[in-house]
PDB file of C-alpha atoms in Angstrom:
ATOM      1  CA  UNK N  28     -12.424  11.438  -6.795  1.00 47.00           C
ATOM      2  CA  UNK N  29     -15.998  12.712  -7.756  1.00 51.00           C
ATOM      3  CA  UNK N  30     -16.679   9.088  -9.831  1.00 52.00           C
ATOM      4  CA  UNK N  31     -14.595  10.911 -12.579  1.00 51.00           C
ATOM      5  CA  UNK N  32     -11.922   7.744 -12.406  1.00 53.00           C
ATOM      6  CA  UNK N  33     -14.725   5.029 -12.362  1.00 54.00           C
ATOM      7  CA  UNK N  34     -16.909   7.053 -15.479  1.00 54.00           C
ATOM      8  CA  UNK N  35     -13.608   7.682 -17.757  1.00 66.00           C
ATOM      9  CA  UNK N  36     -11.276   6.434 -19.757  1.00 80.00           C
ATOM     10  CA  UNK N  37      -8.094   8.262 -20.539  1.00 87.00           C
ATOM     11  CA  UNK N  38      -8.388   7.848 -24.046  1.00 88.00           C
ATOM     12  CA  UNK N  39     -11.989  10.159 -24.001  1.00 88.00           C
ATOM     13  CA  UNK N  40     -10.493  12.339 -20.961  1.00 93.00           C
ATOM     14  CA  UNK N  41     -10.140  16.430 -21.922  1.00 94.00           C
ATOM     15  CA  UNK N  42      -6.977  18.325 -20.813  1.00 96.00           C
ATOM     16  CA  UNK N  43      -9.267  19.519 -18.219  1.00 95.00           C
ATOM     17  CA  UNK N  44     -10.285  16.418 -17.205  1.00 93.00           C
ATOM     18  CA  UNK N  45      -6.912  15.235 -16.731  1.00 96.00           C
ATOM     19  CA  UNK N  46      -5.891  18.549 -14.994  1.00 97.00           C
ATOM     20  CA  UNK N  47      -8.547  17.884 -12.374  1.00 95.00           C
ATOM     21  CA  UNK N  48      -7.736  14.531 -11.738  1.00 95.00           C
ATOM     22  CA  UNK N  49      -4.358  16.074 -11.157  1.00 98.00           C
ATOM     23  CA  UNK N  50      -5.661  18.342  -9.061  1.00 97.00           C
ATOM     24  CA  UNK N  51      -7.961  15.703  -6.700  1.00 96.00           C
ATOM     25  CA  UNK N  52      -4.390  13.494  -6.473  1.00 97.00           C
ATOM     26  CA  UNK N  53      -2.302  16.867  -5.363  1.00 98.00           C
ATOM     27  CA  UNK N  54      -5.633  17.925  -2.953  1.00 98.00           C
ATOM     28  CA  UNK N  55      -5.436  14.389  -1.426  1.00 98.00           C
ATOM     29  CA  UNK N  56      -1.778  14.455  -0.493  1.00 98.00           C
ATOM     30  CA  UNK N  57      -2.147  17.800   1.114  1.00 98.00           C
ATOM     31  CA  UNK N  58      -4.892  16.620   3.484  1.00 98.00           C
ATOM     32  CA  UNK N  59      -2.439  13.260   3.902  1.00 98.00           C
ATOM     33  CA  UNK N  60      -0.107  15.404   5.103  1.00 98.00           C
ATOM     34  CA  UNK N  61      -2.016  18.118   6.881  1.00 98.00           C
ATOM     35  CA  UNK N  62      -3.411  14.928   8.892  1.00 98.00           C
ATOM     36  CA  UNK N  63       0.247  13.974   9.794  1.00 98.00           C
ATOM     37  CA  UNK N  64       1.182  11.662   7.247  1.00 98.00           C
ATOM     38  CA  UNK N  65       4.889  11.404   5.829  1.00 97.00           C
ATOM     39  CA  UNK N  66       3.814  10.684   2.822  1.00 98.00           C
ATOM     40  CA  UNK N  67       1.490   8.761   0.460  1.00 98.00           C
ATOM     41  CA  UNK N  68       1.764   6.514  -2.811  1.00 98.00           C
ATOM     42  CA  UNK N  69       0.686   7.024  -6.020  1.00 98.00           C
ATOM     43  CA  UNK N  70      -0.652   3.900  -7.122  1.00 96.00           C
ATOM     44  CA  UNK N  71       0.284   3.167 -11.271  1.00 96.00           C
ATOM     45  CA  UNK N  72      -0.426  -0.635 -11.262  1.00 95.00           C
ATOM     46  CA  UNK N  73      -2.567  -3.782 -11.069  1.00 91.00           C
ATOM     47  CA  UNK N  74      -4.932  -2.235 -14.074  1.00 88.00           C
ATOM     48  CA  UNK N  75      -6.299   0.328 -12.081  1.00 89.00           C
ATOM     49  CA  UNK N  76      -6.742   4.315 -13.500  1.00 92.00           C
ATOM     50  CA  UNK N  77      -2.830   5.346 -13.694  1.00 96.00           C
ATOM     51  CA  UNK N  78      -1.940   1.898 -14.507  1.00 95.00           C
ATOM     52  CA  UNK N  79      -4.156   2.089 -17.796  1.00 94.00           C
ATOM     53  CA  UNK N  80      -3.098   5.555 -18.574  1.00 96.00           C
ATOM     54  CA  UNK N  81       0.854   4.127 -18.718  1.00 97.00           C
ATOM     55  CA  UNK N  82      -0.590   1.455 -20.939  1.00 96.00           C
ATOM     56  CA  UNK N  83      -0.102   1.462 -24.905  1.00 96.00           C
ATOM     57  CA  UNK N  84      -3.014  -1.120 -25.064  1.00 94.00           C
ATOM     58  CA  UNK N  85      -5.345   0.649 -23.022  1.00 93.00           C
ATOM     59  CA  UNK N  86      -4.265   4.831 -23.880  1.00 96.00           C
ATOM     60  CA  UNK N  87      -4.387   5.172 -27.522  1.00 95.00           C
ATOM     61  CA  UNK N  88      -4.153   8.896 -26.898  1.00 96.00           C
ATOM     62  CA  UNK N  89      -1.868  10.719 -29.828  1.00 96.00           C
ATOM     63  CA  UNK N  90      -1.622  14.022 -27.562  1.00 97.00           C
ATOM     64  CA  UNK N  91       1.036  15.098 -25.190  1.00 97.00           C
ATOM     65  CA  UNK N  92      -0.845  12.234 -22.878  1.00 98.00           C
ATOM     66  CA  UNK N  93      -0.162   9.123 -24.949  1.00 98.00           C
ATOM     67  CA  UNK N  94       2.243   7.233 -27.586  1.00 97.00           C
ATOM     68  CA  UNK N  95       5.156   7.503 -25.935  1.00 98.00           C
ATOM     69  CA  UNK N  96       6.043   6.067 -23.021  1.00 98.00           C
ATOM     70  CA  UNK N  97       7.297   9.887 -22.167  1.00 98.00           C
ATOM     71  CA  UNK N  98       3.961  10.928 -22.999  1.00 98.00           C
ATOM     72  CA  UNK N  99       1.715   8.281 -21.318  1.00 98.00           C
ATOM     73  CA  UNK N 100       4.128   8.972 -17.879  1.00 98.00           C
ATOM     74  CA  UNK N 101       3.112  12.771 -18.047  1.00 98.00           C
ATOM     75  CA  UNK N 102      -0.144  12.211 -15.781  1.00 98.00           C
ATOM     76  CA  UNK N 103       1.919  10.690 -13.512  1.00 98.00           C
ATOM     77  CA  UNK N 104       4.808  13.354 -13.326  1.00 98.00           C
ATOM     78  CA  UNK N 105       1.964  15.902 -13.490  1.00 98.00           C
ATOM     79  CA  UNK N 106       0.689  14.992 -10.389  1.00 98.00           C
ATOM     80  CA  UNK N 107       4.029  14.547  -8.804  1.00 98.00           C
ATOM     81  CA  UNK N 108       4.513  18.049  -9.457  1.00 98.00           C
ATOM     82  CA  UNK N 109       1.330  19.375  -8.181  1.00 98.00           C
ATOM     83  CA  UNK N 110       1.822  17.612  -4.638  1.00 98.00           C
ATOM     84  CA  UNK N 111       5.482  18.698  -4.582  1.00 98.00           C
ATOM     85  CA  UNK N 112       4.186  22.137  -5.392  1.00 98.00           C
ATOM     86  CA  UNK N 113       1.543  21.740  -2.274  1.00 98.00           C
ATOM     87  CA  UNK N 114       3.210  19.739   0.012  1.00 98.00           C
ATOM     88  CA  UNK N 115       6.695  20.307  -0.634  1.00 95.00           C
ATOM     89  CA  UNK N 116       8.903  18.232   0.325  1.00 89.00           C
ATOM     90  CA  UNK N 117       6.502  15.205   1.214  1.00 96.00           C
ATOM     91  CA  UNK N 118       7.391  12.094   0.749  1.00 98.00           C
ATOM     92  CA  UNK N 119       5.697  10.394  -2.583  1.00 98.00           C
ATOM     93  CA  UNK N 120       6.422   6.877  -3.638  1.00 98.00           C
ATOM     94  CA  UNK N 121       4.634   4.961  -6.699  1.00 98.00           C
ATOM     95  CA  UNK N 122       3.641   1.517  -7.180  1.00 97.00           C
ATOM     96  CA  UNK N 123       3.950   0.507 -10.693  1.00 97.00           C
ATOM     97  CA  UNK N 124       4.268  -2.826 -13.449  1.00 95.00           C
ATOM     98  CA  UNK N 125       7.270  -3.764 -14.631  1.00 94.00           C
ATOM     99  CA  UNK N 126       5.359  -5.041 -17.299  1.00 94.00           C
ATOM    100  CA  UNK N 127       1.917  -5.712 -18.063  1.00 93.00           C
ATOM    101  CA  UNK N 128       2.447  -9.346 -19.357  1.00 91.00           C
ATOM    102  CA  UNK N 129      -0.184  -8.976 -22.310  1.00 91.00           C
ATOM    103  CA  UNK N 130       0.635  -8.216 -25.958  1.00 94.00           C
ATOM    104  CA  UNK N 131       0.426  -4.832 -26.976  1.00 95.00           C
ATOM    105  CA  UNK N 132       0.890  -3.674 -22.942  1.00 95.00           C
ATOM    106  CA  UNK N 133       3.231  -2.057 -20.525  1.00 96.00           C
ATOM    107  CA  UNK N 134       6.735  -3.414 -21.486  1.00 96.00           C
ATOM    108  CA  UNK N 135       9.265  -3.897 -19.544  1.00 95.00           C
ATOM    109  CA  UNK N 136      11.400  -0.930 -21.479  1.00 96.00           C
ATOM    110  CA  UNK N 137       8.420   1.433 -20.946  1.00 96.00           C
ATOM    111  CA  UNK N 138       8.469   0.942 -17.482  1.00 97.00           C
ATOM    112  CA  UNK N 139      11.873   1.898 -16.942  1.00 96.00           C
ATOM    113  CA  UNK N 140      11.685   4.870 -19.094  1.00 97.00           C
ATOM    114  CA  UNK N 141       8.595   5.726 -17.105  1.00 98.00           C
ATOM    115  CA  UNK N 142      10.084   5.366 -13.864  1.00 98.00           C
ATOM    116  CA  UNK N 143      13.025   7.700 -14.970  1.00 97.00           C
ATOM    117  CA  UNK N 144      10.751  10.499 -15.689  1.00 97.00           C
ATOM    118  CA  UNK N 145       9.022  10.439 -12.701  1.00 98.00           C
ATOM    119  CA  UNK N 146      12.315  10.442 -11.113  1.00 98.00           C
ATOM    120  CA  UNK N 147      13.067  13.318 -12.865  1.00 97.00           C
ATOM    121  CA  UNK N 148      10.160  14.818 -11.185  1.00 98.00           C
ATOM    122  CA  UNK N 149      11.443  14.136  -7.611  1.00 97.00           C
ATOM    123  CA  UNK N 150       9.630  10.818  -6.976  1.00 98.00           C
ATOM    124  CA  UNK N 151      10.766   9.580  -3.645  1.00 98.00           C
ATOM    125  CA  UNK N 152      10.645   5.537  -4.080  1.00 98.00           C
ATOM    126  CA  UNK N 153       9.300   3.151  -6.689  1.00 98.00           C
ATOM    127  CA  UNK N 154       7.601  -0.016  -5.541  1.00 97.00           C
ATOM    128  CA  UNK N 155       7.870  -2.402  -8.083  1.00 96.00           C
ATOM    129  CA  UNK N 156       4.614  -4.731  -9.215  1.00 93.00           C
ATOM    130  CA  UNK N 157       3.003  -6.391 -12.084  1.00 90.00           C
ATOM    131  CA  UNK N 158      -0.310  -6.724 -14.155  1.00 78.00           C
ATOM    132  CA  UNK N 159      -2.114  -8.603 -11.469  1.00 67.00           C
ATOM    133  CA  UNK N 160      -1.853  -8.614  -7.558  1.00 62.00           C
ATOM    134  CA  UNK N 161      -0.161 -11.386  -6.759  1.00 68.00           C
ATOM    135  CA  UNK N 162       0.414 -14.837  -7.808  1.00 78.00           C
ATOM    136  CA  UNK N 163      -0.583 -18.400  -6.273  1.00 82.00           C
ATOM    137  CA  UNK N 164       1.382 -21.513  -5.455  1.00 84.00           C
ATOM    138  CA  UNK N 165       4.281 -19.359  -4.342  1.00 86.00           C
ATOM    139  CA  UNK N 166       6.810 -21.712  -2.218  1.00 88.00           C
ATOM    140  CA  UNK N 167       9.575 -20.056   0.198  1.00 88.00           C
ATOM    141  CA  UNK N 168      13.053 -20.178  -1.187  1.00 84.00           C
ATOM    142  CA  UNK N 169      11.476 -21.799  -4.927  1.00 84.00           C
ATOM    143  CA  UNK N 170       9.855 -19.098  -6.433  1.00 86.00           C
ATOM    144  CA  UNK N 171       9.466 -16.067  -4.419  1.00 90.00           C
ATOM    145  CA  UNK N 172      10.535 -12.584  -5.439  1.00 88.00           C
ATOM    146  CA  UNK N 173       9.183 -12.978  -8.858  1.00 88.00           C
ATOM    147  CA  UNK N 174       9.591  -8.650  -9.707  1.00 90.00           C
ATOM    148  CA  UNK N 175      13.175  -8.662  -7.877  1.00 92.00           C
ATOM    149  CA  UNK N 176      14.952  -9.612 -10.937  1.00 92.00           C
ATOM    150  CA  UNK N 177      13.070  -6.302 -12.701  1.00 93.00           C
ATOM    151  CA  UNK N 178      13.472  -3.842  -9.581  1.00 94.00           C
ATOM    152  CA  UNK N 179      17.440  -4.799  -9.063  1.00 94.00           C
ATOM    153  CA  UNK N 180      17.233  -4.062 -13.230  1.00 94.00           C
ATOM    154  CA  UNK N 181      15.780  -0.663 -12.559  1.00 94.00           C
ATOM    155  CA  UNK N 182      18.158   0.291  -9.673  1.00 93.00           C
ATOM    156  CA  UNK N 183      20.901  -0.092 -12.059  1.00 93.00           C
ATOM    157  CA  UNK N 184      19.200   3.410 -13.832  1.00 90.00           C
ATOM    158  CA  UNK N 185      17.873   5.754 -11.162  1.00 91.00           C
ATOM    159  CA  UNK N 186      19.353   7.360  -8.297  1.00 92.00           C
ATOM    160  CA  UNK N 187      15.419   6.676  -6.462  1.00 96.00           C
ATOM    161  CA  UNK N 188      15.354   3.959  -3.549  1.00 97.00           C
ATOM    162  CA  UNK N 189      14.103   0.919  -5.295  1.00 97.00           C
ATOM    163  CA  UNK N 190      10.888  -1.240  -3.332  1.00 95.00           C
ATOM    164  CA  UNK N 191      10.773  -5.180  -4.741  1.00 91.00           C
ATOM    165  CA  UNK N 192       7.614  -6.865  -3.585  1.00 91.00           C
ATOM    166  CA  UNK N 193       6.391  -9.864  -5.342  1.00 89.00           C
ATOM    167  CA  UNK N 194       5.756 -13.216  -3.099  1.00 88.00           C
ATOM    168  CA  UNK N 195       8.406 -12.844  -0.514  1.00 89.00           C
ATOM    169  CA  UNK N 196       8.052 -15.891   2.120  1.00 90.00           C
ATOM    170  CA  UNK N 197      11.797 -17.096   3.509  1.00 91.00           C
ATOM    171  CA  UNK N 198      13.791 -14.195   5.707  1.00 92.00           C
ATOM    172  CA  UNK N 199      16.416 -16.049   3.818  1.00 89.00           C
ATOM    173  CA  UNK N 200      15.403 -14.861   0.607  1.00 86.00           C
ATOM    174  CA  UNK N 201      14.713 -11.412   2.159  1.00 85.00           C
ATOM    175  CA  UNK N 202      18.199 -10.942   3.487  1.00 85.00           C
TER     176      UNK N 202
END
């Protein structure tokens, strides 16, 4: 990525900043595939670069890039478009919150509406997170599958194949 997503926030990005971080994400896919790959993810959670760009608390943007949750998903269905436009029809999944669980973040709402414009776009799966990686004291058949209430939520709206992670341990639970 040239340092540009460890030097920048989206709030001080330029259109043609975010146009060539579009461009490095559709460039990267291209060589994913070129090298035989059937597809790669676009990674929107866990407070990393896209994750803060879909954030109200963290993109204050008022441009075509923020305040809505329309807005703050065009990055993301931006980039879906470049890699479709280089790849074709490549495989592109995204990993992304169902909610950010902090005031003034990612809601749960936002997500959805998010996830239906990138579906929009031709997105090819959704893998369902949260703010943080993962969560301890996890016991099989107790608590496990903490984002499967949200991803079965979000299959309910969008024709995309639906991924629920989130602390699996029991088959049981799996099945």
């Amino acid at each position: 990525d040239n340092g540009i997503l460890q030097k920048i926030e989206i709030t001080e990005m330029s259109h043609q900043d975010i146009a060539a971080v579009v461009e490095l994400f559709s460039q990267a896919a291209l060589r994913a595939k070129k090298a035989g790959f059937d597809g790669v993810q676009i990674h929107a959670a866990h407070g990393f670069f896209l994750s803060r760009c879909l954030s109200p608390l963290y993109n204050q943007r008022q441009d075509l890039y923020g305040g809505t949750a329309e807005n703050r998903a065009r990055i993301l269905t931006d980039i879906i478009d470049a890699i479709h436009e280089k790849t074709g029809n490549f495989h592109i999944s995204m990993k992304i919150n169902c909610d950010d669980f902090q005031n003034g973040g990612l809601s749960a709402i936002d997500s959805r509406i998010i996830c239906s414009q990138t579906a929009l776009h031709g997105i090819s799966s959704i893998e369902v997170s949260g703010n943080g990686t993962s969560r301890a004291g996890i016991k099989a058949n107790i608590n496990e599958g903490y984002f499967q209430p949200y991803a079965a939520e979000l299959q309910k709206t969008t024709h995309v194949p639906i991924i629920s992670v989130g602390g699996y341990r029991s088959v049981e639970y799996i099945n």
